[in-house]
């Protein structure tokens, strides 16, 4: 199995919950602003009770591309995240800086 190298307790903890994969493509002139918003938003999001992981990544080959791995306790955790003050502050600032934003939810199947 693909996951044999992961201890069973760790796998269970990581594979339980609700995942949202976020793809962002920043406008060329706004890359630094998108980075700044992510640096501000990530620790606040990680402090939420329904959030297990909130990990932003930036592509080394195309700095305008960002991927955010969000792992919530459940779908209600994702809904609660979207109602937080920091989310409601960040999104209106972030959206004008982007060419593209995709949010794709996933649930475990293994």
PDB file of C-alpha atoms in Angstrom:
ATOM      1  CA  UNK A   1       0.000   0.000   0.000  1.00  0.00           C
ATOM      2  CA  UNK A   2       1.177   3.525  -0.703  1.00  0.00           C
ATOM      3  CA  UNK A   3       0.945   4.509   2.940  1.00  0.00           C
ATOM      4  CA  UNK A   4       2.879   1.633   4.546  1.00  0.00           C
ATOM      5  CA  UNK A   5       5.737   3.975   5.485  1.00  0.00           C
ATOM      6  CA  UNK A   6       3.470   6.160   7.656  1.00  0.00           C
ATOM      7  CA  UNK A   7       2.777   4.966  11.230  1.00  0.00           C
ATOM      8  CA  UNK A   8      -0.884   3.913  11.504  1.00  0.00           C
ATOM      9  CA  UNK A   9      -1.699   6.449  14.236  1.00  0.00           C
ATOM     10  CA  UNK A  10      -0.198   9.289  12.186  1.00  0.00           C
ATOM     11  CA  UNK A  11      -1.994   8.163   9.045  1.00  0.00           C
ATOM     12  CA  UNK A  12      -5.311   7.995  10.878  1.00  0.00           C
ATOM     13  CA  UNK A  13      -4.860  11.512  12.252  1.00  0.00           C
ATOM     14  CA  UNK A  14      -3.924  12.932   8.851  1.00  0.00           C
ATOM     15  CA  UNK A  15      -6.506  10.981   6.891  1.00  0.00           C
ATOM     16  CA  UNK A  16      -9.468  11.926   9.056  1.00  0.00           C
ATOM     17  CA  UNK A  17     -11.089  15.188   8.258  1.00  0.00           C
ATOM     18  CA  UNK A  18     -11.978  17.449   5.399  1.00  0.00           C
ATOM     19  CA  UNK A  19      -9.330  18.714   2.984  1.00  0.00           C
ATOM     20  CA  UNK A  20      -9.558  21.792   0.826  1.00  0.00           C
ATOM     21  CA  UNK A  21      -6.959  22.310  -1.891  1.00  0.00           C
ATOM     22  CA  UNK A  22      -6.584  25.954  -2.859  1.00  0.00           C
ATOM     23  CA  UNK A  23      -4.835  27.078  -6.034  1.00  0.00           C
ATOM     24  CA  UNK A  24      -4.067  30.761  -6.418  1.00  0.00           C
ATOM     25  CA  UNK A  25      -2.447  32.562  -9.320  1.00  0.00           C
ATOM     26  CA  UNK A  26      -1.354  36.076  -8.454  1.00  0.00           C
ATOM     27  CA  UNK A  27      -1.140  38.979 -10.836  1.00  0.00           C
ATOM     28  CA  UNK A  28       2.550  39.475 -11.673  1.00  0.00           C
ATOM     29  CA  UNK A  29       2.732  42.820  -9.873  1.00  0.00           C
ATOM     30  CA  UNK A  30       0.945  41.506  -6.782  1.00  0.00           C
ATOM     31  CA  UNK A  31       2.990  38.402  -5.854  1.00  0.00           C
ATOM     32  CA  UNK A  32       4.587  40.019  -2.796  1.00  0.00           C
ATOM     33  CA  UNK A  33       1.200  41.195  -1.540  1.00  0.00           C
ATOM     34  CA  UNK A  34      -0.220  37.674  -1.836  1.00  0.00           C
ATOM     35  CA  UNK A  35       2.773  36.326   0.109  1.00  0.00           C
ATOM     36  CA  UNK A  36       2.216  38.945   2.809  1.00  0.00           C
ATOM     37  CA  UNK A  37      -1.472  38.051   3.182  1.00  0.00           C
ATOM     38  CA  UNK A  38      -0.646  34.327   3.417  1.00  0.00           C
ATOM     39  CA  UNK A  39       1.999  34.957   6.075  1.00  0.00           C
ATOM     40  CA  UNK A  40      -0.544  36.905   8.091  1.00  0.00           C
ATOM     41  CA  UNK A  41      -3.444  34.468   7.553  1.00  0.00           C
ATOM     42  CA  UNK A  42      -1.701  31.121   8.141  1.00  0.00           C
ATOM     43  CA  UNK A  43      -0.957  31.393  11.890  1.00  0.00           C
ATOM     44  CA  UNK A  44      -4.407  32.814  12.618  1.00  0.00           C
ATOM     45  CA  UNK A  45      -6.001  29.956  10.695  1.00  0.00           C
ATOM     46  CA  UNK A  46      -3.853  27.337  12.442  1.00  0.00           C
ATOM     47  CA  UNK A  47      -5.119  28.645  15.794  1.00  0.00           C
ATOM     48  CA  UNK A  48      -8.738  27.839  14.920  1.00  0.00           C
ATOM     49  CA  UNK A  49     -10.195  24.831  16.762  1.00  0.00           C
ATOM     50  CA  UNK A  50     -11.522  23.234  13.547  1.00  0.00           C
ATOM     51  CA  UNK A  51      -8.216  23.511  11.656  1.00  0.00           C
ATOM     52  CA  UNK A  52      -5.688  20.659  11.735  1.00  0.00           C
ATOM     53  CA  UNK A  53      -3.314  22.113   9.107  1.00  0.00           C
ATOM     54  CA  UNK A  54      -3.146  25.275   7.034  1.00  0.00           C
ATOM     55  CA  UNK A  55      -0.034  25.142   4.858  1.00  0.00           C
ATOM     56  CA  UNK A  56       0.600  27.672   2.082  1.00  0.00           C
ATOM     57  CA  UNK A  57       3.170  26.880  -0.622  1.00  0.00           C
ATOM     58  CA  UNK A  58       4.652  28.958  -3.440  1.00  0.00           C
ATOM     59  CA  UNK A  59       5.958  27.474  -6.672  1.00  0.00           C
ATOM     60  CA  UNK A  60       9.734  27.829  -7.088  1.00  0.00           C
ATOM     61  CA  UNK A  61       9.391  27.667 -10.872  1.00  0.00           C
ATOM     62  CA  UNK A  62       6.527  30.170 -11.115  1.00  0.00           C
ATOM     63  CA  UNK A  63       6.349  32.509  -8.089  1.00  0.00           C
ATOM     64  CA  UNK A  64       2.865  33.680  -9.083  1.00  0.00           C
ATOM     65  CA  UNK A  65       1.425  30.222  -8.296  1.00  0.00           C
ATOM     66  CA  UNK A  66       0.364  29.293  -4.781  1.00  0.00           C
ATOM     67  CA  UNK A  67      -1.063  26.105  -3.318  1.00  0.00           C
ATOM     68  CA  UNK A  68      -2.668  25.990   0.112  1.00  0.00           C
ATOM     69  CA  UNK A  69      -3.295  22.651   1.809  1.00  0.00           C
ATOM     70  CA  UNK A  70      -6.079  23.031   4.349  1.00  0.00           C
ATOM     71  CA  UNK A  71      -7.043  20.125   6.624  1.00  0.00           C
ATOM     72  CA  UNK A  72     -10.072  20.599   8.832  1.00  0.00           C
ATOM     73  CA  UNK A  73     -11.560  18.398  11.539  1.00  0.00           C
ATOM     74  CA  UNK A  74     -14.701  18.216   9.415  1.00  0.00           C
ATOM     75  CA  UNK A  75     -16.683  20.207   6.874  1.00  0.00           C
ATOM     76  CA  UNK A  76     -18.109  22.349   9.684  1.00  0.00           C
ATOM     77  CA  UNK A  77     -14.526  23.386  10.511  1.00  0.00           C
ATOM     78  CA  UNK A  78     -14.140  24.705   6.972  1.00  0.00           C
ATOM     79  CA  UNK A  79     -17.444  26.568   7.256  1.00  0.00           C
ATOM     80  CA  UNK A  80     -16.359  28.058  10.590  1.00  0.00           C
ATOM     81  CA  UNK A  81     -13.029  29.153   9.066  1.00  0.00           C
ATOM     82  CA  UNK A  82     -14.890  31.138   6.424  1.00  0.00           C
ATOM     83  CA  UNK A  83     -16.805  32.978   9.158  1.00  0.00           C
ATOM     84  CA  UNK A  84     -13.729  34.135  11.088  1.00  0.00           C
ATOM     85  CA  UNK A  85     -12.787  37.787  11.280  1.00  0.00           C
ATOM     86  CA  UNK A  86      -9.344  37.140   9.744  1.00  0.00           C
ATOM     87  CA  UNK A  87     -10.822  35.247   6.761  1.00  0.00           C
ATOM     88  CA  UNK A  88     -13.393  37.971   6.142  1.00  0.00           C
ATOM     89  CA  UNK A  89     -10.616  40.574   6.263  1.00  0.00           C
ATOM     90  CA  UNK A  90      -8.161  38.656   4.059  1.00  0.00           C
ATOM     91  CA  UNK A  91     -10.389  37.556   1.188  1.00  0.00           C
ATOM     92  CA  UNK A  92     -11.503  41.034   0.002  1.00  0.00           C
ATOM     93  CA  UNK A  93      -7.838  42.089   0.057  1.00  0.00           C
ATOM     94  CA  UNK A  94      -6.680  38.923  -1.703  1.00  0.00           C
ATOM     95  CA  UNK A  95      -9.189  38.508  -4.544  1.00  0.00           C
ATOM     96  CA  UNK A  96      -8.242  41.662  -6.514  1.00  0.00           C
ATOM     97  CA  UNK A  97      -4.604  40.461  -6.506  1.00  0.00           C
ATOM     98  CA  UNK A  98      -5.436  37.184  -8.266  1.00  0.00           C
ATOM     99  CA  UNK A  99      -5.868  35.997 -11.832  1.00  0.00           C
ATOM    100  CA  UNK A 100      -7.299  32.707 -10.582  1.00  0.00           C
ATOM    101  CA  UNK A 101      -8.620  31.083  -7.407  1.00  0.00           C
ATOM    102  CA  UNK A 102      -9.758  27.471  -7.190  1.00  0.00           C
ATOM    103  CA  UNK A 103     -11.068  25.802  -4.053  1.00  0.00           C
ATOM    104  CA  UNK A 104     -11.526  22.048  -4.264  1.00  0.00           C
ATOM    105  CA  UNK A 105     -12.801  20.030  -1.265  1.00  0.00           C
ATOM    106  CA  UNK A 106     -11.760  16.411  -0.698  1.00  0.00           C
ATOM    107  CA  UNK A 107     -12.698  13.655   1.749  1.00  0.00           C
ATOM    108  CA  UNK A 108     -10.564  10.589   2.599  1.00  0.00           C
ATOM    109  CA  UNK A 109     -11.186   7.273   0.913  1.00  0.00           C
ATOM    110  CA  UNK A 110      -8.356   5.053   2.261  1.00  0.00           C
TER     111      UNK A 110
END
